[in-house]
CSV table of C-alpha atoms and ligand atoms in Angstrom, one decimal:
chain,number,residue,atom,x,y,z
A,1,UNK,CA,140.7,136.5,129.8
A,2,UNK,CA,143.8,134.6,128.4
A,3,UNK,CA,145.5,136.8,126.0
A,4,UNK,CA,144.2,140.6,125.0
A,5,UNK,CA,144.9,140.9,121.3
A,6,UNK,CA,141.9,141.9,119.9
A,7,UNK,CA,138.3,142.3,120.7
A,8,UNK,CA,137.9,138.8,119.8
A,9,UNK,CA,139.6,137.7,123.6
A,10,UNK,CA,136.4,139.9,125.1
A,11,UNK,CA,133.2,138.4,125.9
A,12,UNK,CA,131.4,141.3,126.8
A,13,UNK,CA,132.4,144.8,124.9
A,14,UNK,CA,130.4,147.1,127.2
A,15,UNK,CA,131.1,145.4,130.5
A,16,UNK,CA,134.9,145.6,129.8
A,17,UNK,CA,133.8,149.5,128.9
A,18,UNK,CA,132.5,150.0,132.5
A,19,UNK,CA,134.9,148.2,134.2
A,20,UNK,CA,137.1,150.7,133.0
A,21,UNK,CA,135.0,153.6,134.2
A,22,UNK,CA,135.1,152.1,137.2
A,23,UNK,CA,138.9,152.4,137.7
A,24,UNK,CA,138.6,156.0,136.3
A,25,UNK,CA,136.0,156.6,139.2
A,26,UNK,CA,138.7,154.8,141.8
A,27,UNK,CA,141.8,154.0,140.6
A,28,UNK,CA,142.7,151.7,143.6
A,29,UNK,CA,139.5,149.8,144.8
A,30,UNK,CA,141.8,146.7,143.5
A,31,UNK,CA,145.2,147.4,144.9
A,32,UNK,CA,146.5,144.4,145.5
A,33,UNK,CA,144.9,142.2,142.3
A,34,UNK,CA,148.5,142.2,141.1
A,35,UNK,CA,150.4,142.2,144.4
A,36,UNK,CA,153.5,139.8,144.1
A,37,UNK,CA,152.8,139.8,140.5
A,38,UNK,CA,155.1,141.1,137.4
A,39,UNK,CA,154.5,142.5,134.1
A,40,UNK,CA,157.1,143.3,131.1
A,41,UNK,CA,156.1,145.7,129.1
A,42,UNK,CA,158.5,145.1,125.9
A,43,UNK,CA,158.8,147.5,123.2
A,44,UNK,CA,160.1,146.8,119.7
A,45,UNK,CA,159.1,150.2,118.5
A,46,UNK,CA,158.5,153.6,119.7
A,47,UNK,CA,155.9,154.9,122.5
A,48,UNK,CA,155.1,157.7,124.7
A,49,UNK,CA,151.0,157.1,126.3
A,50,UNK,CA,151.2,153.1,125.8
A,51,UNK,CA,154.1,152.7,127.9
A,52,UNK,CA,153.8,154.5,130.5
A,53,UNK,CA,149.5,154.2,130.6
A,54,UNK,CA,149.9,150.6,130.9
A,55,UNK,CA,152.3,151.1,133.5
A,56,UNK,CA,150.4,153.2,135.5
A,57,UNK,CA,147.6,150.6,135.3
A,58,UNK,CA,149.6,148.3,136.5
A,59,UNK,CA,151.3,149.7,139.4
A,60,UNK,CA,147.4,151.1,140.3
A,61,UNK,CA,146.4,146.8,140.3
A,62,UNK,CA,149.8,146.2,142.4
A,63,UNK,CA,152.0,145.2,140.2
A,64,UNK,CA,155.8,145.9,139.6
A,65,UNK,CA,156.2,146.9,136.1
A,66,UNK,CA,159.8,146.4,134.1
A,67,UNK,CA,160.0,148.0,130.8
A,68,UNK,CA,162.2,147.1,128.3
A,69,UNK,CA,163.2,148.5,125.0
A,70,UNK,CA,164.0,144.8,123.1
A,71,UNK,CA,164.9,147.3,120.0
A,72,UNK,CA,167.4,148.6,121.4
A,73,UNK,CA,168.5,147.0,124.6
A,74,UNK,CA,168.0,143.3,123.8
A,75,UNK,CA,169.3,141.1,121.2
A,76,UNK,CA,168.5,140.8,117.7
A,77,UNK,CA,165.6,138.3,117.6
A,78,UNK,CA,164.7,135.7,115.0
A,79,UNK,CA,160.9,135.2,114.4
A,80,UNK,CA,161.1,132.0,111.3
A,81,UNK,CA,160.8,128.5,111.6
A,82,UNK,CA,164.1,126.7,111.1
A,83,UNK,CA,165.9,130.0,109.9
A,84,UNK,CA,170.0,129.3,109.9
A,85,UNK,CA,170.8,132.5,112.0
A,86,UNK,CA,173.8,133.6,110.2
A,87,UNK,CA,173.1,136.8,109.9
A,88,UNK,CA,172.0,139.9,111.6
A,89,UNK,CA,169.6,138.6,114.3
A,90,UNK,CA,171.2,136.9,117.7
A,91,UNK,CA,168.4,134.9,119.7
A,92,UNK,CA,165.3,132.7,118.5
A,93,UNK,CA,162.4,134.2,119.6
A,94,UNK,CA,161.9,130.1,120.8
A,95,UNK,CA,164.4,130.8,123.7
A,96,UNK,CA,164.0,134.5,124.3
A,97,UNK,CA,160.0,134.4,124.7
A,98,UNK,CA,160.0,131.1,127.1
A,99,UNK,CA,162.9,132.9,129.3
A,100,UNK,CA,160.8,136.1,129.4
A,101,UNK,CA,157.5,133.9,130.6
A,102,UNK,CA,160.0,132.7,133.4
A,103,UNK,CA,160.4,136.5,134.6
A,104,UNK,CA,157.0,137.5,134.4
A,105,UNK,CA,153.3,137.1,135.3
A,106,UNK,CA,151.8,138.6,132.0
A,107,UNK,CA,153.9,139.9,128.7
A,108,UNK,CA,152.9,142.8,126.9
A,109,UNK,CA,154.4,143.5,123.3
A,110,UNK,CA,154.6,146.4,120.9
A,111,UNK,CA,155.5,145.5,117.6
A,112,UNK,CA,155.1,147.3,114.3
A,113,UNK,CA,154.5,146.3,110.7
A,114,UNK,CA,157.2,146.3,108.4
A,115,UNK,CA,154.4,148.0,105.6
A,116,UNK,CA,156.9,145.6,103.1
A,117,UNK,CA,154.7,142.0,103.1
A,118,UNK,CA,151.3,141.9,104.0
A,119,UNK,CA,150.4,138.2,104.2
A,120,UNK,CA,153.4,137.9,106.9
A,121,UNK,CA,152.0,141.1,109.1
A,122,UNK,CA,148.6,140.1,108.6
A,123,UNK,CA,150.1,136.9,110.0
A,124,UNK,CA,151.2,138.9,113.3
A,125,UNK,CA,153.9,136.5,113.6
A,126,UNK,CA,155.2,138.1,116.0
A,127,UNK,CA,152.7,138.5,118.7
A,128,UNK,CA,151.6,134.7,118.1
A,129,UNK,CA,155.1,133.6,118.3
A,130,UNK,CA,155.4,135.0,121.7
A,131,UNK,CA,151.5,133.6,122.3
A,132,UNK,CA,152.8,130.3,121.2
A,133,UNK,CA,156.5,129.8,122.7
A,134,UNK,CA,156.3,132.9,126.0
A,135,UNK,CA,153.7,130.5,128.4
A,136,UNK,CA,152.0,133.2,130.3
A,137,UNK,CA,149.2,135.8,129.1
A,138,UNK,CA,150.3,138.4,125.6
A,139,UNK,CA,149.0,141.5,126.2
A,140,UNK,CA,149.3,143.5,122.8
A,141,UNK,CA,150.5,146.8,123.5
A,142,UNK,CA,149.3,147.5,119.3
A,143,UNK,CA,150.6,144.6,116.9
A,144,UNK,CA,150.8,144.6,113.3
A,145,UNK,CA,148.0,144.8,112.4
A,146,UNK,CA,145.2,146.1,115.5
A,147,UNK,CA,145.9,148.4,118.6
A,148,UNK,CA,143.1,146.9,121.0
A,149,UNK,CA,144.2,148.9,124.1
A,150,UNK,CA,143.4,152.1,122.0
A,151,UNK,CA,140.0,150.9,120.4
A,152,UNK,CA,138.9,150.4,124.2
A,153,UNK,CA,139.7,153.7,125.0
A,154,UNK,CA,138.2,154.6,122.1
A,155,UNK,CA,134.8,153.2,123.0
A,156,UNK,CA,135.0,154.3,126.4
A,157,UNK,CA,135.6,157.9,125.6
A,158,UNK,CA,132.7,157.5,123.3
A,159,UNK,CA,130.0,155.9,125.8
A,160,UNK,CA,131.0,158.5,128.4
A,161,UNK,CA,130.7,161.5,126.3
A,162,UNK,CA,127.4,160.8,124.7
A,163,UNK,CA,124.7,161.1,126.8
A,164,UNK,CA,121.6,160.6,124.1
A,165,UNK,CA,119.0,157.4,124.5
A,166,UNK,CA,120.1,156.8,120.2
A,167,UNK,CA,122.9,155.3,118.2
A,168,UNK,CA,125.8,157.7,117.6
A,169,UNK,CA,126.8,158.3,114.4
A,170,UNK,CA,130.8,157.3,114.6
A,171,UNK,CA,132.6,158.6,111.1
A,172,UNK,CA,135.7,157.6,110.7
A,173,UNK,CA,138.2,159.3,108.5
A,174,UNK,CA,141.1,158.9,106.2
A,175,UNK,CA,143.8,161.8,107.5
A,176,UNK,CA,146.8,163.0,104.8
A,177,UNK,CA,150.4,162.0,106.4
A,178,UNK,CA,153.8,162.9,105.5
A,179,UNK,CA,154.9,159.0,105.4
A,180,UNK,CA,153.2,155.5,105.1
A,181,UNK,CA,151.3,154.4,108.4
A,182,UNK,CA,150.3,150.8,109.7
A,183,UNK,CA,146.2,150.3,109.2
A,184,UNK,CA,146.4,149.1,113.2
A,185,UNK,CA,144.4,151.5,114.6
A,186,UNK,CA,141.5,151.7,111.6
A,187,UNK,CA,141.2,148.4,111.7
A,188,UNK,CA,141.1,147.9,115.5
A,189,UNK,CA,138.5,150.8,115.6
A,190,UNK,CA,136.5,149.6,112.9
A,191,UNK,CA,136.6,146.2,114.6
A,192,UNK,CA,135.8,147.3,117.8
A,193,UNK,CA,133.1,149.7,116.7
A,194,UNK,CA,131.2,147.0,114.7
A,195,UNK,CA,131.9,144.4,118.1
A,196,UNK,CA,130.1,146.7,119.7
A,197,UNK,CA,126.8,147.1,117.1
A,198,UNK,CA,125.4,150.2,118.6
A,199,UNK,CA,126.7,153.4,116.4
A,200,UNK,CA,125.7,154.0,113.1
A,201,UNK,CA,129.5,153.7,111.8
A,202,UNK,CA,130.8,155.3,108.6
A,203,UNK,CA,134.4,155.0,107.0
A,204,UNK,CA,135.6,157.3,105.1
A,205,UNK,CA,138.4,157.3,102.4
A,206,UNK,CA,140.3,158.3,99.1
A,207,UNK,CA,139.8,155.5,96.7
A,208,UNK,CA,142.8,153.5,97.3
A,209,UNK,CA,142.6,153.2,100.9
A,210,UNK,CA,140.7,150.4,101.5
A,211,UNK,CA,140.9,148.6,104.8
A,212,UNK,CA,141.1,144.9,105.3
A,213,UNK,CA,137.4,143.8,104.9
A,214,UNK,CA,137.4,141.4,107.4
A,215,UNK,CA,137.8,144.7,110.2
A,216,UNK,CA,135.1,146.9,108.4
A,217,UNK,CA,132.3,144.5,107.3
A,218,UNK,CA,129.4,146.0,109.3
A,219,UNK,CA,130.5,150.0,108.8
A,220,UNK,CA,128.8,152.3,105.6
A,221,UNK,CA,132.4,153.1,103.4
A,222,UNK,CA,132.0,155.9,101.2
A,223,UNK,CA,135.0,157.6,99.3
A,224,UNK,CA,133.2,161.3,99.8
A,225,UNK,CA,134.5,162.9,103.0
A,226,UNK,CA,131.6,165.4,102.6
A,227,UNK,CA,128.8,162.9,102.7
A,228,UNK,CA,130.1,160.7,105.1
A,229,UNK,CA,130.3,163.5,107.8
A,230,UNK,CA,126.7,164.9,107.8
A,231,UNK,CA,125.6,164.8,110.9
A,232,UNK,CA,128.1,162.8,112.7
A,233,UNK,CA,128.3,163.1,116.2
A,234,UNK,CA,131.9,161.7,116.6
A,235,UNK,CA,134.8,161.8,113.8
A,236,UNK,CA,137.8,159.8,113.8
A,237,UNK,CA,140.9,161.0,112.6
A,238,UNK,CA,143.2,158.6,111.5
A,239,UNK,CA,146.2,158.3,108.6
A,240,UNK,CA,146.7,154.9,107.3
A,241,UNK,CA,148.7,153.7,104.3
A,242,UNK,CA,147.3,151.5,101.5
A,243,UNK,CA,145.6,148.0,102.2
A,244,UNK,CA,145.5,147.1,98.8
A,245,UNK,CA,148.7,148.4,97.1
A,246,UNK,CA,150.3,146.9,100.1
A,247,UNK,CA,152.3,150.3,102.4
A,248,UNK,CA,152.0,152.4,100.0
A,249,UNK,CA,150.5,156.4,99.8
A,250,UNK,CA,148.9,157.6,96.5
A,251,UNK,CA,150.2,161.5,97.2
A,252,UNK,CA,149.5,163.7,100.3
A,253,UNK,CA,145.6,164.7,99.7
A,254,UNK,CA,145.9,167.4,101.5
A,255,UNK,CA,142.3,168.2,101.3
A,256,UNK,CA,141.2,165.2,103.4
A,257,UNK,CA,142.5,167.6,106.4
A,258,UNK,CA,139.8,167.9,108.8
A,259,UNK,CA,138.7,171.9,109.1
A,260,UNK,CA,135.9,173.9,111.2
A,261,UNK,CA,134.6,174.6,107.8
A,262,UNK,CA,134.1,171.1,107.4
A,263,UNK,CA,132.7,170.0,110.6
A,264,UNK,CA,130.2,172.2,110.0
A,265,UNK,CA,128.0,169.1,108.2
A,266,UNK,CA,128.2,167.7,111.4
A,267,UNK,CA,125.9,167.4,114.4
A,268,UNK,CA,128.5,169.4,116.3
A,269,UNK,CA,130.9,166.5,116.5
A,270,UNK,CA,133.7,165.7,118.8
A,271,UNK,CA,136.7,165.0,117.1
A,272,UNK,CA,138.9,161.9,118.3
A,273,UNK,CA,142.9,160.9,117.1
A,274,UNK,CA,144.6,157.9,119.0
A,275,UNK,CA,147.7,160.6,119.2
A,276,UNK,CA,150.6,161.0,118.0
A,277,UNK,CA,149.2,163.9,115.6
A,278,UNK,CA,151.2,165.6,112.7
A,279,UNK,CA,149.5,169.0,113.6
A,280,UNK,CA,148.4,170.8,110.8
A,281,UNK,CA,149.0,167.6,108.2
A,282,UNK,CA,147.1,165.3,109.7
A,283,UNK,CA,144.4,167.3,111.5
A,284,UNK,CA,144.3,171.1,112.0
A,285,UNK,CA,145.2,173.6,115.3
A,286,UNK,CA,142.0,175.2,114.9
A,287,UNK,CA,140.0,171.5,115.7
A,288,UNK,CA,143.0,169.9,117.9
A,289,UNK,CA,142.8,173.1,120.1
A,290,UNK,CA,139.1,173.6,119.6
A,291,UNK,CA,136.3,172.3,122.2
A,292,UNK,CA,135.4,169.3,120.7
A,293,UNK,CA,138.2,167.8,120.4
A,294,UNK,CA,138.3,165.0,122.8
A,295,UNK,CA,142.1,163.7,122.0
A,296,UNK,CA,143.4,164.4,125.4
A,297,UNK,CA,140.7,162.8,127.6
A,298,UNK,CA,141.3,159.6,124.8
A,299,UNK,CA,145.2,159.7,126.0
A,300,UNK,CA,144.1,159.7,129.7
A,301,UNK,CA,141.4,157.3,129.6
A,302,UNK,CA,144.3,155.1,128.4
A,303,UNK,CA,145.3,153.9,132.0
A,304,UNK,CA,141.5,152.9,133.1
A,305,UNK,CA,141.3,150.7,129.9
A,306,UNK,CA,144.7,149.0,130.4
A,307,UNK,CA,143.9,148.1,134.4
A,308,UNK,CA,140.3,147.1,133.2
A,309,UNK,CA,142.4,144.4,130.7
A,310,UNK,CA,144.7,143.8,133.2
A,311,UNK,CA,142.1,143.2,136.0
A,312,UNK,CA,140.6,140.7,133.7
A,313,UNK,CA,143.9,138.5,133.2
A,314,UNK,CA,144.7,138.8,136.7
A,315,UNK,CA,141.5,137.7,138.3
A,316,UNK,CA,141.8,133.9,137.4
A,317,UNK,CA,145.5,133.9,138.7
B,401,CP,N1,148.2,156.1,120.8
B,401,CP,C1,149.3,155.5,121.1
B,401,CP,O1,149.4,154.2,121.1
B,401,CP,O2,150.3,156.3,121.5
B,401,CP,P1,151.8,155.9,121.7
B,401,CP,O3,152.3,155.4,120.4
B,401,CP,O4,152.5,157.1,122.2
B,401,CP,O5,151.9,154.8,122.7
């Protein structure tokens, strides 16, 4: 594996799957993949499991890990062609991302979406520029537009909670927020999900809140919550803001909240959220605290998808 930035860079979904369960069942059968190896994790926005999972995965392959906060720590950096920096930003990203590939092994980047253009964060200029200018492997650490560490995760938490010889049905669901989200994560689960071809997958949704097409071609997208959950073995709770009327949210619809008295419908689902959750907004105490929710053991498997990616980039090194 080159770069992990999608599901695209894998060639098999379920091997990468159990490789990962692998690590979860030992941690450190490949201590010293990464030995004499480095890897910067650098942030441009906020993170609390990401950071310190991906760590963790690396330091369990060998590696020493240096996080940096580029935010807030580094300079300014300048992401257009040609742009006369006389402004705010300090440092092209065509020096800063070369200088960074001669300090590490393998790059990993979290970088937002500004929710303001769509064409340029469906570009992911960012992650491409540091793809294009950094010379060693990009690891996204969620981009603006997909979150492929989490949708791996995702999968795996999946496959090793379901234990029947059929499809799952996977629903996932349009949560109410108190401010306009990225669609990364929908669309990285919905790409993922369909990668993968063996769930029954349904999106759920206001009308308004369509996703990008190009992630959910494949998945059933119906606008009644009600219907789509019947029977679902495994709901996903996500917020997103609009795809169409680009960043925007159409009012709170508050009665998209998941309850018990909803999940009735289903076939005793578990309930899944990539974390962090507005409690009580976004999904409710009663299923976050209940026994099927599975959003914890999501945020730990975290570190056995990460050193599975890692693994894979290290291994022709
Ligand atoms: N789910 C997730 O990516 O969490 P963080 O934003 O805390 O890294």
């Amino acid at each position: 594996m080159q770069n992990f930035i999608s599901v695209n860079d894998v060639d098999d979904v379920n091997m990468l799957v159990e490789k990962a369960m692998m690590y979860k069942a030992n941690p450190f059968m490949h201590r010293n993949l990464g030995a004499n190896k480095r890897i910067g994790l650098l942030f441009l926005n906020p993170s609390l499991r990401t950071r310190l999972s991906t760590r963790i995965a690396a330091n369990n392959l060998g590696m020493e890990a240096v996080v940096f906060n580029i935010d807030k720590e580094g300079w300014a950096i300048e992401f257009e062609e040609g742009a006369v920096m006389n402004g705010t930003t300090v440092e092209h990203i065509k020096d800063a991302a070369p200088t960074l590939g001669m300090y590490f092994d393998i790059l990993c980047i979290r970088s937002f979406p500004s929710l303001k253009n769509r064409e340029e964060d469906y570009a992911e200029t960012v992650i491409n520029q540091f793809i294009k200018y950094a010379g060693v492997p990009i690891v996204s650490l969620e981009s603006a537009t997909l979150h492929p560490l989490q949708s791996l995760t995702d999968l795996m938490t999946v496959k090793e909670t379901f234990a029947e010889k059929r499809k799952p049905k996977i629903v996932l669901t349009w949560a109410p927020h108190v401010k306009a989200l990225p669609q990364c994560v929908a669309n990285s689960f919905a790409q993922w999900i369909n990668a993968w071809g063996e769930a029954d997958f349904v999106i759920t949704h206001p009308a308004g809140y369509e996703l990008d097409p190009s992630f959910t071609n494949g998945g059933t997208i119906l606008t009644s919550q009600e219907q789509a959950l019947k029977e679902a073995d495994f709901v996903y709770v996500k917020n997103w803001s609009s795809y169409t009327d680009y960043g925007n949210v159409s009012g709170d619809d508050a009665s998209w909240m998941l309850t018990n008295k909803k999940m009735a419908a289903t076939n005793n689902a578990k309930v899944m959220h990539c974390l962090p959750v507005r409690r009580n907004v976004e999904l409710s105490d009663e299923i976050l605290d209940g026994v099927n929710s599975l959003v914890t053991k999501q945020a730990g498997n975290r570190v056995w998808a990460a050193q599975a990616v890692l693994s894979e980039i290290l291994k022709p090194m």
